[in-house]
Every structure is written in structure tokens, then in C-alpha cells.
Amino acid sequence: MKIGIIIAIQRELKSFLESGSKITEEKIGGRVIYRTEMYGHEISAVLSGYGKIDAAAATQLLITHTGCEVVINFGVAGAIVPGLRVEDLFLVEKVCNYDYDVSPIDPVKKHQYEEYEDEFIPTDAGLRELVLEKLPSVRTVAVASGDRFVEETEDKQALASLGCQICDMEIAAIARICLTNGVRCLSIKCISDTFEGDGGDFNTNVVRSANLAFGMLREVLQVL
């Protein structure tokens, strides 16, 4: 299977580059596509950078240039509800782009794209079910995704009120671009900063949590 991997930041990419696989590089415009084989799959990975604009561009590049059948995003995320711990792992079920709102002019809910039934962009249900069948201990989660690092308690509570448990800055764009292109999408997230945490906790935990997310990615690749 041809699989594309979107990785947001260099400290997360490090997990992939140090995987022990033989990796080649291809430069396309200002980006590098890293290619390897893992568990019988043809893998193409790209570093997107922070935020939804760069994530969307990187996802479209992977789909257009490599013809990947599945796009997987792995990386770290922040908890926006109490009780989640650093290093907790999740498979993303759905994501709300909390920056998006055309409800004043279109007959949709706040944060809803008209082609989806509610405020959430789904990941691929068939792939999720396959992973959960083979890895039943994996938990699923809803993500609030937007273009800022969320640190204040009031902001976390507001995002949690949308029905989300964690937040990130990329998966809304990745999931939407995949759906637009008819490409299946999965996302694996590991907590780097808790509800009580802040940017300092993120910096302390990002490499360790990214390594755990990549470890789960390896498990997922073996069941696809």
C-alpha cells in the first residue's frame, strides 16, 4: 500500500528519521519527501510545519506527487479536559476546525462545513475499525484543531465544550484535504501537555511523546 505520512514539526520528524529504515530524500519545491519501506508498505513522509495552512499544502503535495492511498498523521497534542496524562495515546475519530465559521451567511452550525453532517470532519471509519479490531486497547478521541497553541484554562474549557478532548494545529486541514481528494485518513496523537500544562510542558515532553506516537504508528502499519 502507498502511505503518506504528515509530520508537523522537526522534533516529531526525528522519530521517523531515526527509525532504522533506509530513507531516501526527494526535494519538491521547498519541501523534502522522505521515502522508505515499512512492513510491506511504500512510505512517503513530509514535514509540514505548524498550522493548518502548511499542513494542507503538505497533504496535497503528498497526494498529488506520490499517489498515496492513505495519509497518516502522527504527533503530539494538548489535553483540553482534566484526567488525561502525558504519554496517553489516541486514535483520532473526528476533528473540529474551531477557526472556521460561516454560520452567519450559510445554513450550517458554527464550525460546520456544509458537506459534513455536523461540526466534525471525520477520519476514515473503515481504517479506524480495522485498527481497533486488531488493537482493541486503543482509545479514540475528538480533536479541536486551530492555528494557535492553546495554553489558557478558559480557552481549553471553551474548546472542550465543542465535544473535544484534545487539541492540535494540523489535523483539521489534513483530514479535510484527504476527504476532498478521496484519500483515506488516520491520525495518531500522544499527549504532550495536560489540561493543567503549558508550553513549557510541551517542550519538555514533545520528543518523548512523539516517539510513543511513532511507536503506535508502527503497530498500525502492521495491521493495514
Short mmCIF file of N, CA, C and O in Angstrom, two decimals, residues 38-95:
data_model
loop_
_atom_site.label_atom_id
_atom_site.label_comp_id
_atom_site.label_asym_id
_atom_site.label_seq_id
_atom_site.Cartn_x
_atom_site.Cartn_y
_atom_site.Cartn_z
N MET A 38 8.17 0.18 4.96
CA MET A 38 7.94 -0.32 6.31
C MET A 38 6.81 -1.32 6.28
O MET A 38 5.71 -1.00 5.76
N TYR A 39 7.07 -2.52 6.77
CA TYR A 39 6.04 -3.56 6.91
C TYR A 39 5.30 -3.79 5.59
O TYR A 39 4.08 -3.98 5.57
N GLY A 40 6.03 -3.77 4.49
CA GLY A 40 5.46 -4.05 3.18
C GLY A 40 4.80 -2.86 2.51
O GLY A 40 4.27 -3.00 1.40
N HIS A 41 4.80 -1.70 3.16
CA HIS A 41 4.17 -0.51 2.60
C HIS A 41 5.22 0.44 2.01
O HIS A 41 6.35 0.55 2.53
N GLU A 42 4.83 1.11 0.95
CA GLU A 42 5.66 2.16 0.36
C GLU A 42 5.34 3.47 1.07
O GLU A 42 4.23 3.99 0.95
N ILE A 43 6.29 3.99 1.82
CA ILE A 43 6.05 5.14 2.70
C ILE A 43 6.67 6.41 2.12
O ILE A 43 7.84 6.41 1.71
N SER A 44 5.88 7.48 2.10
CA SER A 44 6.38 8.81 1.74
C SER A 44 5.97 9.76 2.86
O SER A 44 4.79 9.87 3.19
N ALA A 45 6.95 10.43 3.47
CA ALA A 45 6.67 11.30 4.60
C ALA A 45 7.13 12.72 4.29
O ALA A 45 8.10 12.93 3.55
N VAL A 46 6.42 13.68 4.87
CA VAL A 46 6.79 15.08 4.66
C VAL A 46 6.61 15.85 5.96
O VAL A 46 5.68 15.59 6.74
N LEU A 47 7.51 16.79 6.20
CA LEU A 47 7.42 17.70 7.33
C LEU A 47 6.58 18.89 6.90
O LEU A 47 6.94 19.61 5.97
N SER A 48 5.46 19.13 7.59
CA SER A 48 4.56 20.19 7.15
C SER A 48 4.89 21.54 7.75
O SER A 48 4.82 22.57 7.08
N GLY A 49 5.26 21.57 9.04
CA GLY A 49 5.34 22.82 9.78
C GLY A 49 4.06 23.03 10.56
O GLY A 49 3.05 22.35 10.36
N TYR A 50 4.11 23.97 11.50
CA TYR A 50 2.94 24.25 12.35
C TYR A 50 1.76 24.79 11.54
O TYR A 50 1.93 25.55 10.58
N GLY A 51 0.55 24.44 11.94
CA GLY A 51 -0.65 25.12 11.48
C GLY A 51 -1.32 24.50 10.28
O GLY A 51 -0.75 23.71 9.53
N LYS A 52 -2.58 24.93 10.06
CA LYS A 52 -3.42 24.31 9.05
C LYS A 52 -3.03 24.68 7.63
O LYS A 52 -3.20 23.86 6.72
N ILE A 53 -2.51 25.88 7.39
CA ILE A 53 -2.12 26.25 6.02
C ILE A 53 -0.99 25.35 5.53
O ILE A 53 -1.07 24.74 4.45
N ASP A 54 0.06 25.23 6.33
CA ASP A 54 1.18 24.39 5.92
C ASP A 54 0.80 22.91 5.88
O ASP A 54 1.27 22.16 5.01
N ALA A 55 -0.07 22.48 6.81
CA ALA A 55 -0.50 21.08 6.80
C ALA A 55 -1.31 20.75 5.55
O ALA A 55 -1.16 19.68 4.95
N ALA A 56 -2.18 21.67 5.15
CA ALA A 56 -2.98 21.45 3.94
C ALA A 56 -2.07 21.36 2.71
O ALA A 56 -2.26 20.48 1.85
N ALA A 57 -1.10 22.28 2.62
CA ALA A 57 -0.20 22.27 1.46
C ALA A 57 0.62 20.99 1.41
O ALA A 57 0.79 20.38 0.34
N ALA A 58 1.11 20.54 2.56
CA ALA A 58 1.92 19.32 2.59
C ALA A 58 1.08 18.09 2.24
O ALA A 58 1.54 17.19 1.53
N THR A 59 -0.16 18.05 2.72
CA THR A 59 -1.02 16.92 2.42
C THR A 59 -1.34 16.84 0.94
O THR A 59 -1.29 15.76 0.32
N GLN A 60 -1.67 17.98 0.34
CA GLN A 60 -1.96 17.97 -1.10
C GLN A 60 -0.73 17.59 -1.91
O GLN A 60 -0.84 16.85 -2.91
N LEU A 61 0.43 18.05 -1.48
CA LEU A 61 1.67 17.67 -2.18
C LEU A 61 1.86 16.16 -2.15
O LEU A 61 2.16 15.54 -3.18
N LEU A 62 1.69 15.56 -0.98
CA LEU A 62 1.87 14.11 -0.87
C LEU A 62 0.89 13.36 -1.76
O LEU A 62 1.27 12.43 -2.47
N ILE A 63 -0.36 13.77 -1.72
CA ILE A 63 -1.39 13.08 -2.50
C ILE A 63 -1.12 13.22 -4.00
O ILE A 63 -1.18 12.25 -4.76
N THR A 64 -0.83 14.44 -4.44
CA THR A 64 -0.64 14.71 -5.86
C THR A 64 0.64 14.07 -6.38
O THR A 64 0.66 13.47 -7.47
N HIS A 65 1.72 14.18 -5.61
CA HIS A 65 3.03 13.76 -6.11
C HIS A 65 3.28 12.27 -5.94
O HIS A 65 3.97 11.66 -6.76
N THR A 66 2.75 11.66 -4.87
CA THR A 66 3.07 10.26 -4.60
C THR A 66 1.93 9.31 -4.92
O THR A 66 2.15 8.10 -4.98
N GLY A 67 0.71 9.82 -5.08
CA GLY A 67 -0.43 8.95 -5.33
C GLY A 67 -0.76 8.05 -4.15
O GLY A 67 -1.27 6.94 -4.33
N CYS A 68 -0.50 8.53 -2.95
CA CYS A 68 -0.72 7.70 -1.76
C CYS A 68 -2.22 7.38 -1.60
O CYS A 68 -3.09 8.19 -1.91
N GLU A 69 -2.49 6.19 -1.13
CA GLU A 69 -3.86 5.71 -0.93
C GLU A 69 -4.39 6.06 0.46
O GLU A 69 -5.60 6.15 0.67
N VAL A 70 -3.48 6.22 1.40
CA VAL A 70 -3.81 6.54 2.79
C VAL A 70 -2.84 7.61 3.27
O VAL A 70 -1.66 7.57 2.94
N VAL A 71 -3.35 8.56 4.03
CA VAL A 71 -2.49 9.54 4.71
C VAL A 71 -2.64 9.34 6.20
O VAL A 71 -3.75 9.28 6.73
N ILE A 72 -1.51 9.22 6.89
CA ILE A 72 -1.50 9.08 8.34
C ILE A 72 -0.73 10.25 8.93
O ILE A 72 0.37 10.59 8.49
N ASN A 73 -1.32 10.87 9.91
CA ASN A 73 -0.66 11.92 10.69
C ASN A 73 -0.35 11.37 12.07
O ASN A 73 -1.22 10.78 12.71
N PHE A 74 0.89 11.52 12.51
CA PHE A 74 1.18 11.19 13.90
C PHE A 74 1.90 12.37 14.55
O PHE A 74 2.57 13.15 13.89
N GLY A 75 1.71 12.50 15.85
CA GLY A 75 2.37 13.59 16.56
C GLY A 75 1.76 13.83 17.92
O GLY A 75 0.97 13.03 18.43
N VAL A 76 2.10 14.96 18.51
CA VAL A 76 1.67 15.26 19.87
C VAL A 76 0.46 16.19 19.86
O VAL A 76 0.15 16.82 18.85
N ALA A 77 -0.21 16.26 21.00
CA ALA A 77 -1.40 17.10 21.15
C ALA A 77 -1.51 17.51 22.61
O ALA A 77 -0.91 16.91 23.50
N GLY A 78 -2.34 18.55 22.85
CA GLY A 78 -2.58 19.01 24.20
C GLY A 78 -3.92 18.54 24.71
O GLY A 78 -4.90 18.46 23.96
N ALA A 79 -3.99 18.22 26.00
CA ALA A 79 -5.26 17.84 26.62
C ALA A 79 -6.06 19.09 26.94
O ALA A 79 -5.51 20.06 27.46
N ILE A 80 -7.36 19.06 26.66
CA ILE A 80 -8.23 20.20 27.00
C ILE A 80 -9.31 19.80 27.99
O ILE A 80 -10.23 20.57 28.25
N VAL A 81 -9.20 18.60 28.53
CA VAL A 81 -10.06 18.15 29.62
C VAL A 81 -9.17 17.56 30.72
O VAL A 81 -8.10 17.02 30.43
N PRO A 82 -9.60 17.66 31.98
CA PRO A 82 -8.81 17.05 33.06
C PRO A 82 -8.78 15.53 32.94
O PRO A 82 -9.67 14.92 32.34
N GLY A 83 -7.76 14.93 33.53
CA GLY A 83 -7.71 13.48 33.63
C GLY A 83 -6.84 12.78 32.60
O GLY A 83 -6.48 11.62 32.78
N LEU A 84 -6.51 13.47 31.50
CA LEU A 84 -5.61 12.88 30.51
C LEU A 84 -4.17 13.14 30.94
O LEU A 84 -3.86 14.21 31.47
N ARG A 85 -3.31 12.18 30.66
CA ARG A 85 -1.94 12.25 31.15
C ARG A 85 -0.95 12.36 29.99
O ARG A 85 -1.23 11.90 28.88
N VAL A 86 0.21 12.93 30.28
CA VAL A 86 1.29 12.95 29.31
C VAL A 86 1.60 11.50 28.93
O VAL A 86 1.64 10.61 29.79
N GLU A 87 1.76 11.25 27.64
CA GLU A 87 2.05 9.95 27.04
C GLU A 87 0.80 9.12 26.77
O GLU A 87 0.91 8.02 26.21
N ASP A 88 -0.40 9.61 27.13
CA ASP A 88 -1.61 8.91 26.70
C ASP A 88 -1.70 8.94 25.17
O ASP A 88 -1.46 9.98 24.55
N LEU A 89 -2.07 7.80 24.58
CA LEU A 89 -2.14 7.66 23.13
C LEU A 89 -3.59 7.54 22.66
O LEU A 89 -4.42 6.91 23.33
N PHE A 90 -3.87 8.12 21.49
CA PHE A 90 -5.23 8.11 20.95
C PHE A 90 -5.22 7.95 19.44
O PHE A 90 -4.30 8.40 18.76
N LEU A 91 -6.29 7.36 18.93
CA LEU A 91 -6.61 7.35 17.52
C LEU A 91 -7.71 8.38 17.30
O LEU A 91 -8.74 8.35 17.99
N VAL A 92 -7.50 9.32 16.38
CA VAL A 92 -8.46 10.40 16.18
C VAL A 92 -9.69 9.89 15.44
O VAL A 92 -9.57 9.31 14.36
N GLU A 93 -10.86 10.10 16.01
CA GLU A 93 -12.11 9.73 15.37
C GLU A 93 -12.63 10.85 14.47
O GLU A 93 -13.09 10.61 13.35
N LYS A 94 -12.55 12.10 14.99
CA LYS A 94 -13.11 13.23 14.26
C LYS A 94 -12.46 14.51 14.77
O LYS A 94 -11.87 14.53 15.86
N VAL A 95 -12.60 15.58 13.98
CA VAL A 95 -11.91 16.83 14.31
C VAL A 95 -12.79 18.02 13.98
O VAL A 95 -13.46 18.05 12.94
#
